[in-house]
Short mmCIF file of C-alpha atoms and ligand atoms in Angstrom, two decimals:
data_model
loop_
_atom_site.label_atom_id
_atom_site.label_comp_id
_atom_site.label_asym_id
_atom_site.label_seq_id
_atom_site.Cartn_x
_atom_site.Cartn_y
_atom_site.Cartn_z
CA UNK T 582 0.00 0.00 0.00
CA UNK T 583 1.19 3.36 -0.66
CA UNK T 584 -1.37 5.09 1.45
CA UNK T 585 0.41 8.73 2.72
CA UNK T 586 2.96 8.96 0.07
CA UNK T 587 3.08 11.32 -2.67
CA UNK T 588 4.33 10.96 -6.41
CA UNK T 589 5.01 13.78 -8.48
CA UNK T 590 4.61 12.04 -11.85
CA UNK T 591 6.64 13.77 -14.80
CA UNK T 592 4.90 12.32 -17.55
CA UNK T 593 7.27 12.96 -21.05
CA UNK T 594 5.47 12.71 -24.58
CA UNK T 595 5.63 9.25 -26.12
CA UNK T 596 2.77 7.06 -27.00
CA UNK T 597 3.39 5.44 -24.06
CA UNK T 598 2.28 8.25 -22.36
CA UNK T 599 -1.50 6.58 -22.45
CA UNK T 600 0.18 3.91 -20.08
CA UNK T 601 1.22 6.49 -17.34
CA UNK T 602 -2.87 7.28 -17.12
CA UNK T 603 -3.37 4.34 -15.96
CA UNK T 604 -0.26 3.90 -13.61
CA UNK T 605 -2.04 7.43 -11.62
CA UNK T 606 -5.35 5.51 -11.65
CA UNK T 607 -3.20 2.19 -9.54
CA UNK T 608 -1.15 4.58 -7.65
CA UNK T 609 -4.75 6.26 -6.52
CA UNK T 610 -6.17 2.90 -5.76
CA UNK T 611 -2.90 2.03 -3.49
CA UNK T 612 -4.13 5.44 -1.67
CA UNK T 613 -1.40 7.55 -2.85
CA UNK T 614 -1.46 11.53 -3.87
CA UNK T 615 -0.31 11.75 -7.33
CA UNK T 616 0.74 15.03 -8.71
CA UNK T 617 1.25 15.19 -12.45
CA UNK T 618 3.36 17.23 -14.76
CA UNK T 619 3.15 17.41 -18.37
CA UNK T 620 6.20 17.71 -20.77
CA UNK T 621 4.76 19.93 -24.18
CA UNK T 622 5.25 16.77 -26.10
CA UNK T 623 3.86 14.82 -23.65
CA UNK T 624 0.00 16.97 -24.35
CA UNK T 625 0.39 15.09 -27.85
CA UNK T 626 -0.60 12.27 -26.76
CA UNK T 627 -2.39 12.86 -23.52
CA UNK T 628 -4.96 15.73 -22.64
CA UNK T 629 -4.52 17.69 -19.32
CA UNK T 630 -7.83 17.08 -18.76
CA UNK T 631 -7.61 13.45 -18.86
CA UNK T 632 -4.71 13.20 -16.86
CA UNK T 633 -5.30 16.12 -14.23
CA UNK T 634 -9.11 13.93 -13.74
CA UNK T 635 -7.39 10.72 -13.08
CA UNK T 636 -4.54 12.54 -10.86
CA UNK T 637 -7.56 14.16 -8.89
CA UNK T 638 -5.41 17.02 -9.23
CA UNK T 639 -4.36 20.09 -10.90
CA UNK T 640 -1.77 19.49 -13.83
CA UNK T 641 1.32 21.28 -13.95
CA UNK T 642 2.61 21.96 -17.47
CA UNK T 643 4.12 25.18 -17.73
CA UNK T 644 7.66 26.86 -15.86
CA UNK T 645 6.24 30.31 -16.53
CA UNK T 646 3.16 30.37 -15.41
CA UNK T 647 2.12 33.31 -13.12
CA UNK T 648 -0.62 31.56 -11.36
CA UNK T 649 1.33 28.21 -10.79
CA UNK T 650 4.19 30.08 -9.40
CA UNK T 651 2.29 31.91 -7.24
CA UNK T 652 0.44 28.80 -5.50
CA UNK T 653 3.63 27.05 -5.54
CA UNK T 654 6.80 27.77 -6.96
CA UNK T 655 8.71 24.98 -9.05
CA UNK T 656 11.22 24.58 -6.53
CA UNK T 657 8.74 23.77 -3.83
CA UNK T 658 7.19 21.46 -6.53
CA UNK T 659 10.14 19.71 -7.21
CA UNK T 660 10.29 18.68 -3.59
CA UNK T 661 6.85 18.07 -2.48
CA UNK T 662 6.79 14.49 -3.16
CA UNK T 663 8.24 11.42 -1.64
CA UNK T 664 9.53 10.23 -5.17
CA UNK T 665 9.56 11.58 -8.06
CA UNK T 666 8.61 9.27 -11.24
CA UNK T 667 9.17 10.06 -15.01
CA UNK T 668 7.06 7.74 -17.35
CA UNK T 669 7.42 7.45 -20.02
CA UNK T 670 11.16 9.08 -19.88
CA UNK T 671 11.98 9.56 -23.16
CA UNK T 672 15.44 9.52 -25.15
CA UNK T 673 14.94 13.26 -24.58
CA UNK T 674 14.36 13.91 -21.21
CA UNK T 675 16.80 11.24 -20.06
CA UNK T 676 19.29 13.33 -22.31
CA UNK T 677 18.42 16.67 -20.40
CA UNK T 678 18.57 14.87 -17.23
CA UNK T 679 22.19 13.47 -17.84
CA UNK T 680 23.01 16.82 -18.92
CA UNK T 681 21.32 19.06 -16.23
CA UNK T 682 19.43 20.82 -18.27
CA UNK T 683 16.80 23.24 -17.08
CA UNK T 684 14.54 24.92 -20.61
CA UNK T 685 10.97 23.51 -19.28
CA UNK T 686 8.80 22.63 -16.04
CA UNK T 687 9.96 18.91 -16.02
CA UNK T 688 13.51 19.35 -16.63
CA UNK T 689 13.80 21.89 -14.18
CA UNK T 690 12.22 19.98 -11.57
CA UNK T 691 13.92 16.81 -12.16
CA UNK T 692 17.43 19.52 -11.57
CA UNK T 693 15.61 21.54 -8.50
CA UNK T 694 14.76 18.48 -6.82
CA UNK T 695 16.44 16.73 -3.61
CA UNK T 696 13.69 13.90 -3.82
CA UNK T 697 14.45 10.16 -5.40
CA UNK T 698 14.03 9.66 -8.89
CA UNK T 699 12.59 6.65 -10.69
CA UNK T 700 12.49 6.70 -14.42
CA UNK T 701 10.43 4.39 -16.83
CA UNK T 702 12.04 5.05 -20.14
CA UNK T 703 10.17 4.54 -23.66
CA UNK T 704 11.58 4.46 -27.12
CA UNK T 705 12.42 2.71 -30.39
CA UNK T 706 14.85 0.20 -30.02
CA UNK T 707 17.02 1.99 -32.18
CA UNK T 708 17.20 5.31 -30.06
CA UNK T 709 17.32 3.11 -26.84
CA UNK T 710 20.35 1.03 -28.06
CA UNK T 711 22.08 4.34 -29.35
CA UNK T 712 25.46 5.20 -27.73
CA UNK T 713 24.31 8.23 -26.92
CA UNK T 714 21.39 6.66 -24.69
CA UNK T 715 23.13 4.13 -23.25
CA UNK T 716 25.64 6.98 -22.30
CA UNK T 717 22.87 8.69 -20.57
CA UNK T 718 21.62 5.97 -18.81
CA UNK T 719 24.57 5.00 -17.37
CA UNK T 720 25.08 8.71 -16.13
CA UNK T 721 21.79 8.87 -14.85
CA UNK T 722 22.38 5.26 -12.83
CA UNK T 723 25.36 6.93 -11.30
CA UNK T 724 23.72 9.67 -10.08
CA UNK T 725 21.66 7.18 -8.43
CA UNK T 726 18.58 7.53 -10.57
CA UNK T 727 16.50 3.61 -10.48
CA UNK T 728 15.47 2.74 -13.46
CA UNK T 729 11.69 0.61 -14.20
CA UNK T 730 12.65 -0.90 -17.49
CA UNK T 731 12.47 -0.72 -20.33
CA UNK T 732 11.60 -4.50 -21.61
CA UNK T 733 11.74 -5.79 -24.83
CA UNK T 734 8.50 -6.28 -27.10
CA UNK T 735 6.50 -5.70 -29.80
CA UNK T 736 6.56 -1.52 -30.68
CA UNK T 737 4.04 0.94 -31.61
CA UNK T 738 6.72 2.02 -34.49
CA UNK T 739 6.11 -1.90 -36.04
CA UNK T 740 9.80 -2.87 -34.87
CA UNK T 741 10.45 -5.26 -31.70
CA UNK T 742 12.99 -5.15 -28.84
CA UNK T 743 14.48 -3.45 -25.90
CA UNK T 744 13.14 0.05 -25.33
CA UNK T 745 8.74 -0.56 -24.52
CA UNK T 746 7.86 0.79 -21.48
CA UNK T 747 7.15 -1.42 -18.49
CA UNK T 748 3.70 -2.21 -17.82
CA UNK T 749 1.71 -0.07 -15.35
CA UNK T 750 1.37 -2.69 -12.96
CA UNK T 751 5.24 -3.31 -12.94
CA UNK T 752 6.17 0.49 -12.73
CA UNK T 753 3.14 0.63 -10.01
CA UNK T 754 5.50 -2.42 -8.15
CA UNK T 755 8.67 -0.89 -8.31
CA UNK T 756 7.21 2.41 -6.91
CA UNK T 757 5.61 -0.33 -3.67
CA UNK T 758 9.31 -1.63 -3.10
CA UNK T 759 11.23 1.80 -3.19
CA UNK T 760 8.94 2.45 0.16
CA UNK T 761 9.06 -0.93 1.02
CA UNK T 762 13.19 -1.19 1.36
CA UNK T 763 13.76 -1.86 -2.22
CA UNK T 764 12.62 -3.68 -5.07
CA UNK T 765 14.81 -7.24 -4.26
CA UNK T 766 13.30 -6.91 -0.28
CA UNK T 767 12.69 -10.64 0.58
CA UNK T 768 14.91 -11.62 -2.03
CA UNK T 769 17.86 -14.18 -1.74
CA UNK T 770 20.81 -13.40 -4.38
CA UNK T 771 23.70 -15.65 -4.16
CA UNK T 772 27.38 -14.42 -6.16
CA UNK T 773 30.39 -16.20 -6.50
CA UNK T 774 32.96 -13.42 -6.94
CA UNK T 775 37.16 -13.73 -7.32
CA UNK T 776 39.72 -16.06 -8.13
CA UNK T 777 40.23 -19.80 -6.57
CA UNK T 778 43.18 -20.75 -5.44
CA UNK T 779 43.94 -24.61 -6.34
CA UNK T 780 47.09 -26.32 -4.19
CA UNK T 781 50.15 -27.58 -5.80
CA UNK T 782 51.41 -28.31 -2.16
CA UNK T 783 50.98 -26.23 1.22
CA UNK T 784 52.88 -23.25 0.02
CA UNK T 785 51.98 -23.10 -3.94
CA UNK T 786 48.84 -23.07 -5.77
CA UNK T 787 47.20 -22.40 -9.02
CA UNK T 788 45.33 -19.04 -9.42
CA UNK T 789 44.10 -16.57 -12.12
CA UNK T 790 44.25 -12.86 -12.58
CA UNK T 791 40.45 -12.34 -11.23
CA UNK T 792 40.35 -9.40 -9.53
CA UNK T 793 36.92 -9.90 -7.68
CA UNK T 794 35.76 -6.42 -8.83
CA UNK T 795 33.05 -7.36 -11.05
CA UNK T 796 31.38 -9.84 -7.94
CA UNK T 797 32.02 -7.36 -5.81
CA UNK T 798 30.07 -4.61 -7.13
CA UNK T 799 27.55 -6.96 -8.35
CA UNK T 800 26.85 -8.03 -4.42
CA UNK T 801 26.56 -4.31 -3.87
CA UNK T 802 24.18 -3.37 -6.14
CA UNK T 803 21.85 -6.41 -5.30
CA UNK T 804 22.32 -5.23 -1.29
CA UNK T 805 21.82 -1.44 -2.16
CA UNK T 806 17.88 -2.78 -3.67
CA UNK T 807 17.44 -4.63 -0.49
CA UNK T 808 18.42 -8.15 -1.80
CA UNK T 809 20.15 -10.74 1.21
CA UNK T 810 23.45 -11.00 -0.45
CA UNK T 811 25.18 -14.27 -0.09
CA UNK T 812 28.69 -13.64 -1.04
CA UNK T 813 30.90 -16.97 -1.88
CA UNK T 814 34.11 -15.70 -2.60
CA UNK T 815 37.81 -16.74 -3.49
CA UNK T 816 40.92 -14.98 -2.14
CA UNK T 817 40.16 -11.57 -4.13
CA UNK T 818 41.85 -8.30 -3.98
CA UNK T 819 38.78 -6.57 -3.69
CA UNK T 820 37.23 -6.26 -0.69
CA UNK T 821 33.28 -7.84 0.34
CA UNK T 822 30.97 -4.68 -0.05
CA UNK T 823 29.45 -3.75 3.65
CA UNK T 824 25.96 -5.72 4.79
CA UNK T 825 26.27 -9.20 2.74
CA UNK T 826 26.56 -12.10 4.32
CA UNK T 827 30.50 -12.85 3.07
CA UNK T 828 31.67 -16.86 3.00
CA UNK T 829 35.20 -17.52 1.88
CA UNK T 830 36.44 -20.43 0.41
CA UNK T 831 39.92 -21.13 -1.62
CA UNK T 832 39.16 -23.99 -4.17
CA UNK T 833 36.57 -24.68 -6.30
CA UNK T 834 35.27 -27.64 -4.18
CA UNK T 835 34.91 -25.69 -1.50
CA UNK T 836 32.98 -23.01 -3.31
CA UNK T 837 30.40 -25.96 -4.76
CA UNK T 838 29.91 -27.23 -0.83
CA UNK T 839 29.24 -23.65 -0.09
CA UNK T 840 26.96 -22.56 -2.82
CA UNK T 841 25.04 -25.75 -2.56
CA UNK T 842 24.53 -25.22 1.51
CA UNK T 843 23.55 -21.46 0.74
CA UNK T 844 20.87 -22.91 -1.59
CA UNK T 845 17.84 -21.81 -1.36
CA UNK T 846 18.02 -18.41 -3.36
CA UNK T 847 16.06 -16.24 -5.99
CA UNK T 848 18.92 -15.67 -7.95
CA UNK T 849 22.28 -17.56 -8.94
CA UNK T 850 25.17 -14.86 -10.48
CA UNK T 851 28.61 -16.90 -10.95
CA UNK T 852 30.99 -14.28 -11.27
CA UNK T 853 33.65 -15.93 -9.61
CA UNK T 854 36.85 -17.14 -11.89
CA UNK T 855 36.49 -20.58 -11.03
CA UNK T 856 39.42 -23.17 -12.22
CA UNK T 857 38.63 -25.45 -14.25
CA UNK T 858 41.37 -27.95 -12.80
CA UNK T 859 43.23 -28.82 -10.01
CA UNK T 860 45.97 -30.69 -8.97
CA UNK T 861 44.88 -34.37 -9.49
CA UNK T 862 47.25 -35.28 -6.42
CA UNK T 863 48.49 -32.06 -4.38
CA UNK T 864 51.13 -32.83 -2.03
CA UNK T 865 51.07 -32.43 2.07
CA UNK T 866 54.59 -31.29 1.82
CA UNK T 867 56.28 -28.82 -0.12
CA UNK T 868 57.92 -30.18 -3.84
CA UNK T 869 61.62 -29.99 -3.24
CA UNK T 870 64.10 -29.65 -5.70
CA UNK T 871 65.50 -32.95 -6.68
CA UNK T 872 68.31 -34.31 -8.74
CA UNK T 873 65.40 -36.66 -10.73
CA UNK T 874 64.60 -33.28 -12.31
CA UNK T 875 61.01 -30.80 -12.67
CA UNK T 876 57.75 -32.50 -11.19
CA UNK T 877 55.39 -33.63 -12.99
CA UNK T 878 51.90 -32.27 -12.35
CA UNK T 879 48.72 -33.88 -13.02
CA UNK T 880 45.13 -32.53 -13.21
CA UNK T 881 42.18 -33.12 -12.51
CA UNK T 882 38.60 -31.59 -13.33
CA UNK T 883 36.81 -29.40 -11.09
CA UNK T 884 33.28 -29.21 -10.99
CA UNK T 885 31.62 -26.79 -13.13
CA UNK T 886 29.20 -24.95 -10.00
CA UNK T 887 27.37 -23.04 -12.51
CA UNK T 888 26.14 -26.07 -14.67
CA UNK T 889 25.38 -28.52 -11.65
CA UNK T 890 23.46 -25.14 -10.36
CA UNK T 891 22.03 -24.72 -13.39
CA UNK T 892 20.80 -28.45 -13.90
CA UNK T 893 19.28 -29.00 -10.43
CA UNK T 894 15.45 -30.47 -10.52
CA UNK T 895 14.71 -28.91 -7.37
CA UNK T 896 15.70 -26.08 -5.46
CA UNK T 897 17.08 -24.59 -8.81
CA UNK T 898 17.38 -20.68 -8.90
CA UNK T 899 14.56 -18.78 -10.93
CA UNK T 900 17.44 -16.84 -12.54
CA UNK T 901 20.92 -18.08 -12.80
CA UNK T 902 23.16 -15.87 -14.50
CA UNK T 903 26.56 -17.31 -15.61
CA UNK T 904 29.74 -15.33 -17.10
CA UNK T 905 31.82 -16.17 -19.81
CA UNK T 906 35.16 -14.28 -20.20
CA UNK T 907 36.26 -14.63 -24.17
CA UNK T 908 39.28 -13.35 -25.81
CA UNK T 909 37.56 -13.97 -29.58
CA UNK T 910 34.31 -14.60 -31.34
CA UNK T 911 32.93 -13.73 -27.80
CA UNK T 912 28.80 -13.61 -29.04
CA UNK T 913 29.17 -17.25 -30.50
CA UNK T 914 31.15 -18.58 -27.78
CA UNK T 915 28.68 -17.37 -25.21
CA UNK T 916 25.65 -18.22 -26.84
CA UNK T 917 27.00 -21.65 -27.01
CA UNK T 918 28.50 -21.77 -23.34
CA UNK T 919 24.78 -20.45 -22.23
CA UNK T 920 23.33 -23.47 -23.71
CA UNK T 921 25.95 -25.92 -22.64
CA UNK T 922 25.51 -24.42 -18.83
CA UNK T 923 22.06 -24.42 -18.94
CA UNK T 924 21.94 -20.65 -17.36
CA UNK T 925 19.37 -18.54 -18.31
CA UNK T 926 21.73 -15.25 -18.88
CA UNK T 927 25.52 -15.15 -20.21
CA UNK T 928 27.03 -11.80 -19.53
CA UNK T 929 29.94 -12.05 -21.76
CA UNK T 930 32.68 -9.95 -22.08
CA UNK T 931 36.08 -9.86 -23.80
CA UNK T 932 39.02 -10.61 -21.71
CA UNK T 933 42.04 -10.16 -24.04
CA UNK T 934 44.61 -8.25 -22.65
CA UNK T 935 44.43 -5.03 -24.63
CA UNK T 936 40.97 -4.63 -23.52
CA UNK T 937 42.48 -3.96 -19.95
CA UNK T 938 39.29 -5.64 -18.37
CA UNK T 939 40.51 -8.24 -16.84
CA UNK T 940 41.68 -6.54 -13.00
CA UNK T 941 40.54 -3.25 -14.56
CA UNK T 942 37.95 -0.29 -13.19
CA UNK T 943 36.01 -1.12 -16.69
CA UNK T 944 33.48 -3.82 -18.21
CA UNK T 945 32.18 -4.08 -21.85
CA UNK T 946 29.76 -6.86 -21.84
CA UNK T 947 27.22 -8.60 -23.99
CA UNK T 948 24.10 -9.74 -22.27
CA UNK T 949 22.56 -13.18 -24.31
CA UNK T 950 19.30 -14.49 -23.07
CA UNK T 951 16.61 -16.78 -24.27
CA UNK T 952 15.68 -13.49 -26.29
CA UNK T 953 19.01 -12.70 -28.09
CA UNK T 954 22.43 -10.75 -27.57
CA UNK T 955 22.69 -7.28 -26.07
CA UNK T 956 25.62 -5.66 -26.37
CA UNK T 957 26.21 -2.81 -23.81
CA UNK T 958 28.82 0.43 -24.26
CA UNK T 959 31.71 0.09 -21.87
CA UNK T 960 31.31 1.31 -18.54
CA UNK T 961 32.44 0.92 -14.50
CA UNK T 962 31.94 -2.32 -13.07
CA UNK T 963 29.71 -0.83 -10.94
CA UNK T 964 27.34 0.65 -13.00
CA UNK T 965 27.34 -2.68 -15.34
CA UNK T 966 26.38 -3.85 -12.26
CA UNK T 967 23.46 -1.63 -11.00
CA UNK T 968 22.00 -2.39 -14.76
CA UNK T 969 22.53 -6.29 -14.08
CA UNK T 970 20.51 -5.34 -10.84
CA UNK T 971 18.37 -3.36 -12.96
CA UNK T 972 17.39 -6.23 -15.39
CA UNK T 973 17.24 -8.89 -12.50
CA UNK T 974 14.38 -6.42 -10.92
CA UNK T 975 12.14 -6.21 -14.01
CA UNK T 976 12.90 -10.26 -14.61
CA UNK T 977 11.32 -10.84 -11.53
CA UNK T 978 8.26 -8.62 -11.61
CA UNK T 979 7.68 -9.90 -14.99
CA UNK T 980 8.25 -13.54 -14.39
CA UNK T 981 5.23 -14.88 -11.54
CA UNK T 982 6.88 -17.91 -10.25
O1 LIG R 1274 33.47 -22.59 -18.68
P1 LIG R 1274 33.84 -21.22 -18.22
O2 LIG R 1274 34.86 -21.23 -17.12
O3 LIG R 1274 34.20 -20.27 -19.32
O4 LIG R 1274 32.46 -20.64 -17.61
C1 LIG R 1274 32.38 -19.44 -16.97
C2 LIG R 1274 31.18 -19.40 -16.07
O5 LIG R 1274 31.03 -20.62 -15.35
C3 LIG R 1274 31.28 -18.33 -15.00
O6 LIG R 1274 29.97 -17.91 -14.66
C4 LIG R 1274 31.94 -19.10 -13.85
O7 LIG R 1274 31.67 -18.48 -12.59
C5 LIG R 1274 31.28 -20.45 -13.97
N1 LIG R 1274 32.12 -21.58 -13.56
C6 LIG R 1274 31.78 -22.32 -12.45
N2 LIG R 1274 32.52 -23.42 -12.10
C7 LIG R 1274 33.58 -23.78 -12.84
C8 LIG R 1274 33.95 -23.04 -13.98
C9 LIG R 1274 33.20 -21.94 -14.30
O8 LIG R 1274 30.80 -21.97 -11.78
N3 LIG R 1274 34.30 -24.84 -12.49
#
């Protein structure tokens, strides 16, 4: 219930801008106060009459308007609420937002305010998966902005993909949770996150260049929407993020005992860099030197935790998200390594060296679903992360178990 709070709902001109009508009408029903503003382009596709009768209030459309400013000036307006919404957000309006501009009513308030903001955005696929978007919305998501959407689906324009915006009833959700201590409250996410360390004998071992950074902000992001955060993970350099539950193992065994014992959760995310072998027979006492020459070492498999994760009948994740590091072909190999996993999502990304990924602040990654590839522009590991989050949110809402 959102009885006693109050949305000021920026409402930007799309065709999805119908949609937001009926997002006021659920937000009434929930028993909150809903206070819209209109965008110009916005009153092309909805009438202030229509929206200001389903708001049961007045509709604010204009930053120089004498009357308005006199009953209450846009800065007051901008902070009046307990959130502040923007559906449909448009390529636009998330531009002017990234930007900081200030040229109309919305834009301004969206600047003025000091109240959370939750944008819906709504676009062709085209303009959504344009650098120049995708630059945006990663500058809006670290400015802390929560994003409702968008999903992928069939488009007013005739073309399909990512870039519809998120049903009312979803947006209406994800407004519940951000009162409600986030949208993943209740929620158990389990990551694996850094290297392992595999014993040659008690003073060597075998590890890999995993830096844990990835996992690490990953756990974050899932804590920061209210998620329980198990956090499995190898001897990294980075540290655990505050307020997850942190258990540390060295091998890969060890992580599979672990990860199996944490079971049950929501969600499955394997970051970790988990080695494919060990050594078949590692020694209780250090390898000396010897006259007989170098040692020979042996391996043996490890178990792959994300496919016997993946494959369980029962108490199987709803969403188990795998990685797959590539240094070529990087969409085929990960389609292919989703299937042979039996994940639901690959987040792939190219590890060569020139990329300076692997141990770096960066991440350019490919998300591939049941639905297709995704490619996103490179950003922080942290704000790959918050959209991981992101996506894992509206997966949920939009999958009833
Ligand atoms: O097969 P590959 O190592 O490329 O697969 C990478 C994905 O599988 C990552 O999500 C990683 O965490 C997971 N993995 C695992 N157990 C292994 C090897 C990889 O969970 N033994």
């Amino acid at each position: 219930m959102l009885s006693g709070k109050h949305i000021l709902l920026i409402i930007g001109g799309g065709i999805a801008a119908f949609k937001s009508l009926d997002v006021m009408r659920r937000l009434r029903e929930q028993g909150a106060a809903v206070t819209p503003v209109l965008t110009r382009a916005a009153e092309e596709f909805v009438t202030p009459l229509s929206v200001s009768a389903l708001a049961g209030a007045k509709v604010y459309r204009d930053l120089f308007d004498l009357t308005d400013e006199a009953e209450m000036g846009h800065i007051q307006l901008s902070r009046v609420a307990d959130l502040v919404v923007v559906a449909p957000a448009t390529a636009d309006l998330m531009a002017k937002m990234a930007q900081g501009m200030a040229n109309d009513l919305a834009s301004t308030l969206l600047l003025a305010t000091d109240t959370p903001v939750m944008i819906a955005p709504a676009m062709n696929v085209r303009m959504w998966e344009h650098p120049a978007t995708q630059r945006n919305a990663t500058r809006l998501q670290d400015d802390g902005v929560a994003f409702v959407g968008p999903v992928a689906g069939d488009m007013a324009c005739g073309e399909f993909g990512p870039g519809r915006m998120s049903e009312p009833l979803e947006i209406v959700a994800a407004i519940a949770a951000h009162f409600d201590g986030g949208p993943l409250k209740g929620r158990r996410v389990l990551v694996t996150s850094g290297p392992t360390h595999e014993p040659i004998d008690p003073v060597r071992y075998i590890a890999n260049r995993s830096s844990g950074a990835q996992g690490a902000a990953l756990a974050e992001a899932f804590e920061a929407k209210g998620a329980h955060v198990i956090f499995v993970t190898g001897p990294a350099d980075c540290p655990p993020p505050a307020g997850v539950e942190v258990l540390r193992i060295e091998t890969a065994q060890q992580m599979l005992e672990v990860v199996t014992a944490a079971l049950p959760v929501d969600v499955g995310v394997f970051a970790a860099a988990v080695a494919d072998w060990r050594v078949a027979m590692a020694s209780d006492r250090k390898l000396k030197k010897t006259k007989d020459g170098i040692p020979e070492i042996a391996f043996a498999e490890n178990p792959d935790i994300l496919k016997e994760i993946s494959s369980l009948t029962q108490g199987r994740p709803r969403l188990v998200i795998g990685f797959a590091a590539e240094t070529d072909d990087m969409v085929a190999h990960a389609t292919a390594k989703r299937a042979r996993k039996g994940c639901d999502w690959i987040i792939a990304n190219d590890v060569s060296p020139a990329t300076g990924i692997m141990g770096g602040e960066e991440n350019a990654v490919t998300v591939i679903d049941a639905g297709g590839a995704d490619t996103w522009p490179r950003m922080s590991k942290k704000a790959v992360a918050e959209r991981i989050a992101d996506r894992v949110v509206s997966y949920l809402a939009a999958t009833p178990f």
